[in-house]
PDB file of C-alpha atoms and ligand atoms in Angstrom:
ATOM      1  CA  MET A1376     106.774 109.196  86.025  1.00 72.00           C
ATOM      2  CA  ASN A1377     108.316 107.737  83.336  1.00 87.00           C
ATOM      3  CA  ASP A1378     105.692 107.069  80.051  1.00 92.00           C
ATOM      4  CA  GLU A1379     107.155 103.212  78.920  1.00 95.00           C
ATOM      5  CA  ILE A1380     106.480 102.209  82.932  1.00 96.00           C
ATOM      6  CA  ILE A1381     102.883 103.870  82.431  1.00 97.00           C
ATOM      7  CA  GLU A1382     102.554 102.119  79.047  1.00 97.00           C
ATOM      8  CA  GLU A1383     103.926  98.651  80.761  1.00 97.00           C
ATOM      9  CA  LEU A1384     101.206  99.125  83.844  1.00 97.00           C
ATOM     10  CA  ALA A1385      98.776  99.765  81.372  1.00 97.00           C
ATOM     11  CA  GLY A1386      98.969  97.378  79.153  1.00 97.00           C
ATOM     12  CA  ARG A1387      99.262  94.855  82.042  1.00 98.00           C
ATOM     13  CA  VAL A1388      95.850  95.926  83.371  1.00 98.00           C
ATOM     14  CA  GLN A1389      94.303  95.596  79.470  1.00 97.00           C
ATOM     15  CA  GLN A1390      95.020  92.324  78.773  1.00 97.00           C
ATOM     16  CA  ALA A1391      94.081  91.035  82.516  1.00 98.00           C
ATOM     17  CA  ARG A1392      91.149  89.618  83.117  1.00 98.00           C
ATOM     18  CA  ARG A1393      90.620  88.441  86.808  1.00 98.00           C
ATOM     19  CA  MET A1394      93.246  91.276  88.108  1.00 98.00           C
ATOM     20  CA  VAL A1395      93.416  92.068  92.099  1.00 98.00           C
ATOM     21  CA  ILE A1396      94.228  95.394  93.978  1.00 99.00           C
ATOM     22  CA  PHE A1397      95.105  94.965  97.087  1.00 99.00           C
ATOM     23  CA  THR A1398      95.426  98.331  98.952  1.00 98.00           C
ATOM     24  CA  GLY A1399      97.098  99.921 102.192  1.00 98.00           C
ATOM     25  CA  ALA A1400      97.302 102.819 104.113  1.00 96.00           C
ATOM     26  CA  GLY A1401      99.117 104.725 101.537  1.00 97.00           C
ATOM     27  CA  VAL A1402      96.200 104.849  99.318  1.00 98.00           C
ATOM     28  CA  SER A1403      94.435 107.271 101.920  1.00 97.00           C
ATOM     29  CA  THR A1404      97.212 109.337 102.576  1.00 95.00           C
ATOM     30  CA  ASP A1405      96.091 111.914 100.029  1.00 95.00           C
ATOM     31  CA  SER A1406      92.608 111.838 102.081  1.00 97.00           C
ATOM     32  CA  GLY A1407      94.352 112.932 105.123  1.00 94.00           C
ATOM     33  CA  ILE A1408      94.527 109.903 106.665  1.00 93.00           C
ATOM     34  CA  PRO A1409      98.106 108.965 108.153  1.00 90.00           C
ATOM     35  CA  ASP A1410      99.314 105.504 107.559  1.00 88.00           C
ATOM     36  CA  PHE A1411     100.911 102.960 110.017  1.00 81.00           C
ATOM     37  CA  ARG A1412     104.718 103.707 109.780  1.00 76.00           C
ATOM     38  CA  SER A1413     105.014 106.857 108.112  1.00 73.00           C
ATOM     39  CA  PRO A1414     106.029 109.781 110.811  1.00 71.00           C
ATOM     40  CA  GLY A1415     103.293 111.483 112.100  1.00 68.00           C
ATOM     41  CA  GLY A1416     100.930 108.721 111.966  1.00 67.00           C
ATOM     42  CA  PHE A1417      98.250 107.568 114.811  1.00 65.00           C
ATOM     43  CA  TRP A1418     100.390 104.666 115.385  1.00 64.00           C
ATOM     44  CA  THR A1419     103.907 106.337 115.808  1.00 70.00           C
ATOM     45  CA  LYS A1420     102.446 107.984 118.638  1.00 72.00           C
ATOM     46  CA  HIS A1421     101.321 105.467 120.686  1.00 75.00           C
ATOM     47  CA  LYS A1422     102.361 101.071 120.419  1.00 84.00           C
ATOM     48  CA  PRO A1423      98.865  99.850 119.442  1.00 89.00           C
ATOM     49  CA  ILE A1424      96.526  98.079 121.999  1.00 94.00           C
ATOM     50  CA  GLU A1425      96.554  94.523 121.183  1.00 96.00           C
ATOM     51  CA  TYR A1426      93.556  92.444 121.662  1.00 97.00           C
ATOM     52  CA  ARG A1427      94.238  90.689 124.394  1.00 97.00           C
ATOM     53  CA  GLU A1428      94.995  93.779 126.227  1.00 97.00           C
ATOM     54  CA  PHE A1429      91.705  95.656 124.956  1.00 97.00           C
ATOM     55  CA  LEU A1430      90.071  92.334 126.870  1.00 97.00           C
ATOM     56  CA  SER A1431      92.214  92.628 129.931  1.00 95.00           C
ATOM     57  CA  SER A1432      90.735  95.533 131.482  1.00 94.00           C
ATOM     58  CA  PRO A1433      88.133  98.090 131.380  1.00 95.00           C
ATOM     59  CA  GLU A1434      90.641 100.917 131.828  1.00 95.00           C
ATOM     60  CA  THR A1435      92.428  99.639 128.584  1.00 96.00           C
ATOM     61  CA  ARG A1436      89.150  99.574 126.855  1.00 97.00           C
ATOM     62  CA  LYS A1437      88.680 102.954 127.810  1.00 96.00           C
ATOM     63  CA  GLU A1438      91.810 104.002 126.464  1.00 95.00           C
ATOM     64  CA  ALA A1439      91.249 102.207 123.223  1.00 96.00           C
ATOM     65  CA  TRP A1440      87.911 104.132 122.911  1.00 97.00           C
ATOM     66  CA  THR A1441      89.357 107.454 123.315  1.00 95.00           C
ATOM     67  CA  ARG A1442      92.150 106.740 120.756  1.00 93.00           C
ATOM     68  CA  PHE A1443      89.524 104.991 118.482  1.00 95.00           C
ATOM     69  CA  PHE A1444      87.228 108.182 118.562  1.00 96.00           C
ATOM     70  CA  ALA A1445      89.929 110.522 116.960  1.00 93.00           C
ATOM     71  CA  ILE A1446      90.533 107.985 114.298  1.00 93.00           C
ATOM     72  CA  HIS A1447      86.831 107.777 113.401  1.00 96.00           C
ATOM     73  CA  ASP A1448      86.650 111.229 113.535  1.00 96.00           C
ATOM     74  CA  THR A1449      89.541 111.667 110.852  1.00 94.00           C
ATOM     75  CA  ILE A1450      87.640 108.770 108.775  1.00 95.00           C
ATOM     76  CA  THR A1451      84.618 110.448 108.899  1.00 96.00           C
ATOM     77  CA  LYS A1452      85.607 113.721 107.132  1.00 96.00           C
ATOM     78  CA  ALA A1453      87.752 112.251 105.073  1.00 97.00           C
ATOM     79  CA  VAL A1454      87.064 112.445 101.142  1.00 98.00           C
ATOM     80  CA  PRO A1455      88.268 109.947  98.489  1.00 98.00           C
ATOM     81  CA  GLY A1456      91.605 110.781  96.871  1.00 98.00           C
ATOM     82  CA  GLU A1457      93.314 110.342  93.486  1.00 98.00           C
ATOM     83  CA  THR A1458      94.151 106.720  94.455  1.00 98.00           C
ATOM     84  CA  HIS A1459      90.867 105.714  95.213  1.00 98.00           C
ATOM     85  CA  ARG A1460      89.183 107.565  92.304  1.00 98.00           C
ATOM     86  CA  ALA A1461      92.006 105.651  89.944  1.00 98.00           C
ATOM     87  CA  ILE A1462      91.173 102.334  91.511  1.00 98.00           C
ATOM     88  CA  ALA A1463      87.475 103.009  91.047  1.00 98.00           C
ATOM     89  CA  ARG A1464      87.686 103.940  87.491  1.00 98.00           C
ATOM     90  CA  LEU A1465      89.970 100.676  86.848  1.00 98.00           C
ATOM     91  CA  ALA A1466      87.219  98.854  88.594  1.00 97.00           C
ATOM     92  CA  GLU A1467      84.544 100.449  86.316  1.00 97.00           C
ATOM     93  CA  ARG A1468      86.512  98.484  83.322  1.00 95.00           C
ATOM     94  CA  GLY A1469      84.958  95.041  84.683  1.00 94.00           C
ATOM     95  CA  ASN A1470      88.509  93.313  84.743  1.00 96.00           C
ATOM     96  CA  VAL A1471      89.035  93.919  88.632  1.00 98.00           C
ATOM     97  CA  ALA A1472      87.818  90.715  90.172  1.00 98.00           C
ATOM     98  CA  ARG A1473      88.342  92.333  93.757  1.00 98.00           C
ATOM     99  CA  VAL A1474      89.701  95.111  95.795  1.00 98.00           C
ATOM    100  CA  ILE A1475      91.345  93.679  99.098  1.00 98.00           C
ATOM    101  CA  THR A1476      91.435  96.082 101.456  1.00 98.00           C
ATOM    102  CA  GLN A1477      93.650  96.572 104.631  1.00 98.00           C
ATOM    103  CA  ASN A1478      91.646  99.816 105.055  1.00 98.00           C
ATOM    104  CA  ILE A1479      89.226 100.745 107.772  1.00 98.00           C
ATOM    105  CA  ASP A1480      87.746 103.709 106.370  1.00 98.00           C
ATOM    106  CA  GLY A1481      85.461 102.719 103.434  1.00 98.00           C
ATOM    107  CA  LEU A1482      86.871 105.186 100.719  1.00 98.00           C
ATOM    108  CA  HIS A1483      87.096 102.528  98.356  1.00 98.00           C
ATOM    109  CA  GLN A1484      83.304 102.014  98.640  1.00 98.00           C
ATOM    110  CA  ARG A1485      83.041 105.824  98.304  1.00 98.00           C
ATOM    111  CA  ALA A1486      84.771 106.661  95.655  1.00 98.00           C
ATOM    112  CA  GLY A1487      82.646 104.339  93.726  1.00 98.00           C
ATOM    113  CA  VAL A1488      84.250 100.554  93.839  1.00 98.00           C
ATOM    114  CA  PRO A1489      80.789  98.652  94.613  1.00 98.00           C
ATOM    115  CA  HIS A1490      80.877  97.174  97.906  1.00 98.00           C
ATOM    116  CA  ASP A1491      80.607  93.770  97.143  1.00 97.00           C
ATOM    117  CA  GLN A1492      83.701  93.809  94.743  1.00 98.00           C
ATOM    118  CA  VAL A1493      85.844  95.680  98.279  1.00 98.00           C
ATOM    119  CA  ILE A1494      87.093  93.198 100.629  1.00 98.00           C
ATOM    120  CA  GLU A1495      87.654  94.416 103.959  1.00 98.00           C
ATOM    121  CA  ILE A1496      90.210  91.897 105.500  1.00 98.00           C
ATOM    122  CA  HIS A1497      91.036  94.148 109.168  1.00 98.00           C
ATOM    123  CA  GLY A1498      87.042  95.227 109.422  1.00 98.00           C
ATOM    124  CA  ASN A1499      85.131  98.747 108.747  1.00 97.00           C
ATOM    125  CA  GLY A1500      85.792 101.435 111.297  1.00 97.00           C
ATOM    126  CA  SER A1501      82.241 102.883 110.933  1.00 96.00           C
ATOM    127  CA  LEU A1502      80.561 100.327 113.233  1.00 97.00           C
ATOM    128  CA  ALA A1503      80.799  98.617 116.571  1.00 98.00           C
ATOM    129  CA  ARG A1504      79.681  95.329 117.560  1.00 97.00           C
ATOM    130  CA  CYS A1505      79.509  92.822 120.617  1.00 98.00           C
ATOM    131  CA  LEU A1506      82.362  90.515 120.741  1.00 97.00           C
ATOM    132  CA  SER A1507      80.190  87.870 122.488  1.00 97.00           C
ATOM    133  CA  CYS A1508      76.393  88.080 120.179  1.00 97.00           C
ATOM    134  CA  GLY A1509      77.684  90.253 117.451  1.00 95.00           C
ATOM    135  CA  ALA A1510      74.820  93.029 117.645  1.00 97.00           C
ATOM    136  CA  ARG A1511      75.756  95.842 115.967  1.00 97.00           C
ATOM    137  CA  HIS A1512      76.369  99.569 118.088  1.00 97.00           C
ATOM    138  CA  GLU A1513      76.745 102.926 116.496  1.00 96.00           C
ATOM    139  CA  ILE A1514      79.854 104.510 117.030  1.00 97.00           C
ATOM    140  CA  ALA A1515      77.858 107.712 117.797  1.00 96.00           C
ATOM    141  CA  GLU A1516      76.045 106.332 120.821  1.00 95.00           C
ATOM    142  CA  VAL A1517      79.184 104.231 122.041  1.00 96.00           C
ATOM    143  CA  ARG A1518      80.899 107.848 122.408  1.00 96.00           C
ATOM    144  CA  GLU A1519      77.666 109.335 123.941  1.00 96.00           C
ATOM    145  CA  ALA A1520      77.334 106.437 126.518  1.00 94.00           C
ATOM    146  CA  MET A1521      80.868 106.645 127.315  1.00 95.00           C
ATOM    147  CA  MET A1522      81.045 110.546 128.027  1.00 94.00           C
ATOM    148  CA  GLU A1523      77.822 110.145 130.427  1.00 95.00           C
ATOM    149  CA  THR A1524      79.376 107.022 132.326  1.00 94.00           C
ATOM    150  CA  GLY A1525      82.771 107.671 131.928  1.00 93.00           C
ATOM    151  CA  GLU A1526      82.803 103.825 131.405  1.00 94.00           C
ATOM    152  CA  PRO A1527      83.661 101.663 128.326  1.00 93.00           C
ATOM    153  CA  PRO A1528      80.313 100.375 126.496  1.00 90.00           C
ATOM    154  CA  ALA A1529      79.222  97.061 127.351  1.00 94.00           C
ATOM    155  CA  CYS A1530      76.009  95.302 125.004  1.00 96.00           C
ATOM    156  CA  GLY A1531      72.779  96.732 125.986  1.00 92.00           C
ATOM    157  CA  THR A1532      71.590  93.013 124.626  1.00 93.00           C
ATOM    158  CA  CYS A1533      73.826  90.617 126.525  1.00 97.00           C
ATOM    159  CA  GLY A1534      76.132  92.687 128.282  1.00 96.00           C
ATOM    160  CA  GLY A1535      79.225  91.571 126.531  1.00 97.00           C
ATOM    161  CA  ILE A1536      82.153  93.474 125.418  1.00 97.00           C
ATOM    162  CA  VAL A1537      81.639  96.122 122.813  1.00 98.00           C
ATOM    163  CA  LYS A1538      84.613  96.961 120.067  1.00 98.00           C
ATOM    164  CA  SER A1539      84.634  98.918 116.903  1.00 98.00           C
ATOM    165  CA  ALA A1540      84.381  96.759 113.873  1.00 98.00           C
ATOM    166  CA  THR A1541      87.938  96.798 113.051  1.00 98.00           C
ATOM    167  CA  ILE A1542      90.823  93.782 113.623  1.00 97.00           C
ATOM    168  CA  SER A1543      93.363  94.400 116.180  1.00 96.00           C
ATOM    169  CA  PHE A1544      96.800  92.727 116.357  1.00 94.00           C
ATOM    170  CA  GLY A1545      96.441  89.560 117.980  1.00 96.00           C
ATOM    171  CA  GLN A1546      92.408  89.524 116.942  1.00 97.00           C
ATOM    172  CA  ALA A1547      91.292  86.529 114.940  1.00 96.00           C
ATOM    173  CA  MET A1548      90.979  87.326 111.257  1.00 97.00           C
ATOM    174  CA  PRO A1549      87.795  87.319 109.767  1.00 97.00           C
ATOM    175  CA  GLU A1550      87.081  83.982 108.002  1.00 97.00           C
ATOM    176  CA  GLN A1551      84.534  84.698 105.087  1.00 98.00           C
ATOM    177  CA  GLU A1552      86.529  87.972 104.309  1.00 98.00           C
ATOM    178  CA  MET A1553      90.151  85.618 104.225  1.00 98.00           C
ATOM    179  CA  ALA A1554      88.801  82.698 102.346  1.00 98.00           C
ATOM    180  CA  ASP A1555      87.161  85.123  99.768  1.00 98.00           C
ATOM    181  CA  SER A1556      90.755  87.122  99.651  1.00 98.00           C
ATOM    182  CA  ARG A1557      92.654  83.757  99.002  1.00 98.00           C
ATOM    183  CA  ALA A1558      89.792  82.688  96.155  1.00 98.00           C
ATOM    184  CA  ALA A1559      90.503  85.738  94.608  1.00 98.00           C
ATOM    185  CA  THR A1560      94.247  85.474  94.712  1.00 98.00           C
ATOM    186  CA  LEU A1561      94.799  82.165  93.791  1.00 98.00           C
ATOM    187  CA  ASP A1562      92.338  82.960  91.013  1.00 98.00           C
ATOM    188  CA  ALA A1563      94.011  86.349  89.759  1.00 98.00           C
ATOM    189  CA  ASP A1564      95.956  86.885  86.647  1.00 98.00           C
ATOM    190  CA  LEU A1565      97.421  90.073  87.781  1.00 98.00           C
ATOM    191  CA  PHE A1566      97.940  91.315  91.525  1.00 98.00           C
ATOM    192  CA  PHE A1567      98.410  95.055  91.943  1.00 98.00           C
ATOM    193  CA  ALA A1568      99.932  96.046  96.059  1.00 98.00           C
ATOM    194  CA  VAL A1569      99.125  99.514  96.328  1.00 98.00           C
ATOM    195  CA  GLY A1570     100.243 101.805  99.496  1.00 98.00           C
ATOM    196  CA  SER A1571     101.390  99.078 101.511  1.00 97.00           C
ATOM    197  CA  SER A1572     104.666  98.197 103.669  1.00 96.00           C
ATOM    198  CA  LEU A1573     103.487  94.728 103.161  1.00 97.00           C
ATOM    199  CA  GLN A1574     104.890  94.258 106.888  1.00 94.00           C
ATOM    200  CA  VAL A1575     101.710  93.270 108.261  1.00 92.00           C
ATOM    201  CA  PHE A1576     100.619  89.325 108.117  1.00 95.00           C
ATOM    202  CA  PRO A1577      98.433  87.556 107.170  1.00 97.00           C
ATOM    203  CA  ALA A1578      97.362  90.156 105.058  1.00 97.00           C
ATOM    204  CA  ALA A1579     100.535  90.811 103.290  1.00 98.00           C
ATOM    205  CA  GLY A1580     100.403  86.797 102.760  1.00 98.00           C
ATOM    206  CA  PHE A1581      98.108  87.589  99.799  1.00 98.00           C
ATOM    207  CA  PRO A1582     100.844  88.791  97.412  1.00 98.00           C
ATOM    208  CA  VAL A1583     103.344  86.029  98.500  1.00 98.00           C
ATOM    209  CA  THR A1584     100.763  83.806  97.159  1.00 98.00           C
ATOM    210  CA  ALA A1585     100.036  85.543  94.151  1.00 98.00           C
ATOM    211  CA  SER A1586     103.449  85.142  93.560  1.00 98.00           C
ATOM    212  CA  HIS A1587     103.992  81.774  94.544  1.00 98.00           C
ATOM    213  CA  ASN A1588     101.335  80.898  92.117  1.00 98.00           C
ATOM    214  CA  HIS A1589     103.089  82.594  89.465  1.00 98.00           C
ATOM    215  CA  THR A1590     100.435  85.665  89.148  1.00 98.00           C
ATOM    216  CA  PRO A1591     102.074  88.702  87.801  1.00 98.00           C
ATOM    217  CA  LEU A1592     103.257  91.156  91.196  1.00 98.00           C
ATOM    218  CA  VAL A1593     103.087  94.624  90.611  1.00 98.00           C
ATOM    219  CA  ILE A1594     103.895  96.636  93.897  1.00 98.00           C
ATOM    220  CA  ILE A1595     103.459 100.464  93.883  1.00 98.00           C
ATOM    221  CA  ASN A1596     104.427 102.092  97.093  1.00 98.00           C
ATOM    222  CA  ARG A1597     106.205 105.389  98.146  1.00 96.00           C
ATOM    223  CA  GLU A1598     109.396 103.045  99.769  1.00 96.00           C
ATOM    224  CA  PRO A1599     110.982  99.987  99.254  1.00 97.00           C
ATOM    225  CA  THR A1600     108.577  97.060 101.154  1.00 97.00           C
ATOM    226  CA  GLY A1601     109.916  93.301 102.070  1.00 94.00           C
ATOM    227  CA  LEU A1602     108.347  91.852  98.960  1.00 98.00           C
ATOM    228  CA  ASP A1603     110.087  93.800  96.300  1.00 98.00           C
ATOM    229  CA  GLY A1604     112.065  90.985  95.475  1.00 98.00           C
ATOM    230  CA  LEU A1605     108.923  89.147  94.665  1.00 98.00           C
ATOM    231  CA  ALA A1606     107.773  91.074  92.259  1.00 98.00           C
ATOM    232  CA  GLN A1607     107.555  91.516  88.366  1.00 97.00           C
ATOM    233  CA  LEU A1608     107.498  95.385  88.878  1.00 97.00           C
ATOM    234  CA  VAL A1609     108.311  97.803  91.402  1.00 98.00           C
ATOM    235  CA  ILE A1610     107.294 101.618  91.209  1.00 97.00           C
ATOM    236  CA  HIS A1611     108.592 103.461  94.199  1.00 97.00           C
ATOM    237  CA  ALA A1612     106.448 106.959  93.605  1.00 97.00           C
ATOM    238  CA  ASP A1613     102.834 107.975  95.182  1.00 97.00           C
ATOM    239  CA  ALA A1614     100.392 106.003  93.926  1.00 98.00           C
ATOM    240  CA  GLY A1615      97.914 108.925  93.028  1.00 98.00           C
ATOM    241  CA  PRO A1616      99.710 110.013  90.055  1.00 98.00           C
ATOM    242  CA  VAL A1617     100.738 106.695  89.112  1.00 98.00           C
ATOM    243  CA  LEU A1618      97.331 105.097  88.695  1.00 98.00           C
ATOM    244  CA  GLY A1619      95.860 108.486  87.359  1.00 98.00           C
ATOM    245  CA  ALA A1620      98.380 108.152  84.571  1.00 98.00           C
ATOM    246  CA  VAL A1621      97.538 104.490  83.898  1.00 98.00           C
ATOM    247  CA  VAL A1622      93.539 104.846  83.920  1.00 98.00           C
ATOM    248  CA  ALA A1623      94.328 108.179  81.239  1.00 97.00           C
ATOM    249  CA  LYS A1624      96.572 105.659  78.851  1.00 96.00           C
ATOM    250  CA  LEU A1625      93.638 103.250  79.134  1.00 96.00           C
ATOM    251  CA  ALA A1626      91.336 106.182  78.117  1.00 92.00           C
ATOM    252  CA  ASN A1627      92.894 106.974  75.052  1.00 82.00           C
TER     253      ASN A1627
HETATM  254  P1  NAD B1091     101.816 100.986 105.866  1.00 91.39           P
HETATM  255  O1  NAD B1091     101.728 102.211 106.913  1.00 91.39           O
HETATM  256  O2  NAD B1091     102.481  99.818 106.933  1.00 91.39           O
HETATM  257  O3  NAD B1091     102.367 100.793 105.063  1.00 91.39           O
HETATM  258  C1  NAD B1091     102.146 102.129 104.156  1.00 91.39           C
HETATM  259  C2  NAD B1091     103.243 102.395 103.147  1.00 91.39           C
HETATM  260  O4  NAD B1091     102.430 103.476 101.834  1.00 91.39           O
HETATM  261  C3  NAD B1091     104.339 102.785 103.609  1.00 91.39           C
HETATM  262  O5  NAD B1091     105.069 102.205 103.283  1.00 91.39           O
HETATM  263  C4  NAD B1091     104.269 104.200 102.828  1.00 91.39           C
HETATM  264  O6  NAD B1091     105.548 104.735 102.301  1.00 91.39           O
HETATM  265  C5  NAD B1091     103.419 104.276 101.284  1.00 91.39           C
HETATM  266  N1  NAD B1091     102.742 105.528 100.971  1.00 91.39           N
HETATM  267  C6  NAD B1091     102.251 106.273 102.099  1.00 91.39           C
HETATM  268  N2  NAD B1091     101.641 107.426 101.436  1.00 91.39           N
HETATM  269  C7  NAD B1091     101.660 106.772  99.724  1.00 91.39           C
HETATM  270  C8  NAD B1091     101.174 107.315  98.607  1.00 91.39           C
HETATM  271  N3  NAD B1091     100.713 108.404  98.394  1.00 91.39           N
HETATM  272  N4  NAD B1091     101.384 106.637  97.712  1.00 91.39           N
HETATM  273  C9  NAD B1091     102.284 105.279  97.867  1.00 91.39           C
HETATM  274  N5  NAD B1091     102.459 104.515  98.836  1.00 91.39           N
HETATM  275  C10 NAD B1091     102.039 105.678  99.940  1.00 91.39           C
HETATM  276  O7  NAD B1091     100.170 100.071 106.126  1.00 91.39           O
HETATM  277  P2  NAD B1091      99.741  99.388 105.844  1.00 91.39           P
HETATM  278  O8  NAD B1091     101.025  98.357 105.157  1.00 91.39           O
HETATM  279  O9  NAD B1091      98.555  99.393 105.227  1.00 91.39           O
HETATM  280  O10 NAD B1091      99.604  97.939 107.340  1.00 91.39           O
HETATM  281  C11 NAD B1091      98.766  99.165 108.285  1.00 91.39           C
HETATM  282  C12 NAD B1091      97.673  98.626 108.753  1.00 91.39           C
HETATM  283  O11 NAD B1091      97.427  99.447 109.998  1.00 91.39           O
HETATM  284  C13 NAD B1091      96.787  98.018 108.198  1.00 91.39           C
HETATM  285  O12 NAD B1091      96.838  96.888 108.301  1.00 91.39           O
HETATM  286  C14 NAD B1091      95.500  99.130 108.238  1.00 91.39           C
HETATM  287  O13 NAD B1091      94.542  98.274 108.614  1.00 91.39           O
HETATM  288  C15 NAD B1091      95.828  99.603 109.260  1.00 91.39           C
HETATM  289  N6  NAD B1091      95.545 101.512 109.162  1.00 91.39           N
HETATM  290  C16 NAD B1091      94.806 101.867 108.097  1.00 91.39           C
HETATM  291  C17 NAD B1091      94.293 103.005 107.766  1.00 91.39           C
HETATM  292  C18 NAD B1091      93.177 103.275 107.043  1.00 91.39           C
HETATM  293  O14 NAD B1091      92.017 102.481 107.388  1.00 91.39           O
HETATM  294  N7  NAD B1091      93.390 104.323 106.024  1.00 91.39           N
HETATM  295  C19 NAD B1091      95.205 103.809 108.135  1.00 91.39           C
HETATM  296  C20 NAD B1091      96.249 103.700 109.245  1.00 91.39           C
HETATM  297  C21 NAD B1091      96.734 102.294 109.240  1.00 91.39           C
END
């Protein structure tokens, strides 16, 4: 990677006081979790099951849970990669207000970003919840119950539908996380979008908001995104080596 670009990135990070780092599936591909659209990704094999379809029939819920167990196995085995580690080092500097992630894998936190600094706008794949009463359910218990009965799980407390605590297409976004992300974005003085195709809305609305708010937007992604035209700096490269080099430059 061109040293001038790393120098520029490091300079911007150094000057920032309230930086926001927005991440997508591309920050976790190094960890063996396929992204959404690249070949071989979970979702290139199956059309995603939309929220209303999940609600519509026990058969669809069974299919959704079977797919989710495979994703959960992959996530559980994964360890933070170079990009997660670099973002955690940046967060240690004290000028990263929030890491807003679309990922459900919890790897930013496992790399060392404090939990209260991470906003998971698409939920968390390590647990499930009842859609009626909100009761927490463990994935292992859901899996065991489904293996025993062959049926998708119902809540032991209220009989409601149990779903992984992740946001499906067509499902309402979590209000608090959206409000916190919006506040952090409006307050940011530097906004990095890393490893995201920036095609999934409303999440991708945050870099748009940053840009409209005249906050410098930096996009680091392996391939072009639909929002490249809004950014002050666009880097088409693997995020790990780029952010790793920025961290190394800042340490010197
Ligand atoms: P996406 O697949 O649409 O985009 C990922 C982008 O990252 C792609 O453009 C790809 O070229 C790029 N990329 C892949 N590896 C990279 C690397 N090492 N360095 C730099 N860029 C890299 O993913 P998205 O924008 O996050 O949207 C997909 C949705 O699916 C998200 O909302 C997310 O909730 C969900 N998802 C989550 C996970 C996870 O938790 N790890 C994985 C897949 C999908």
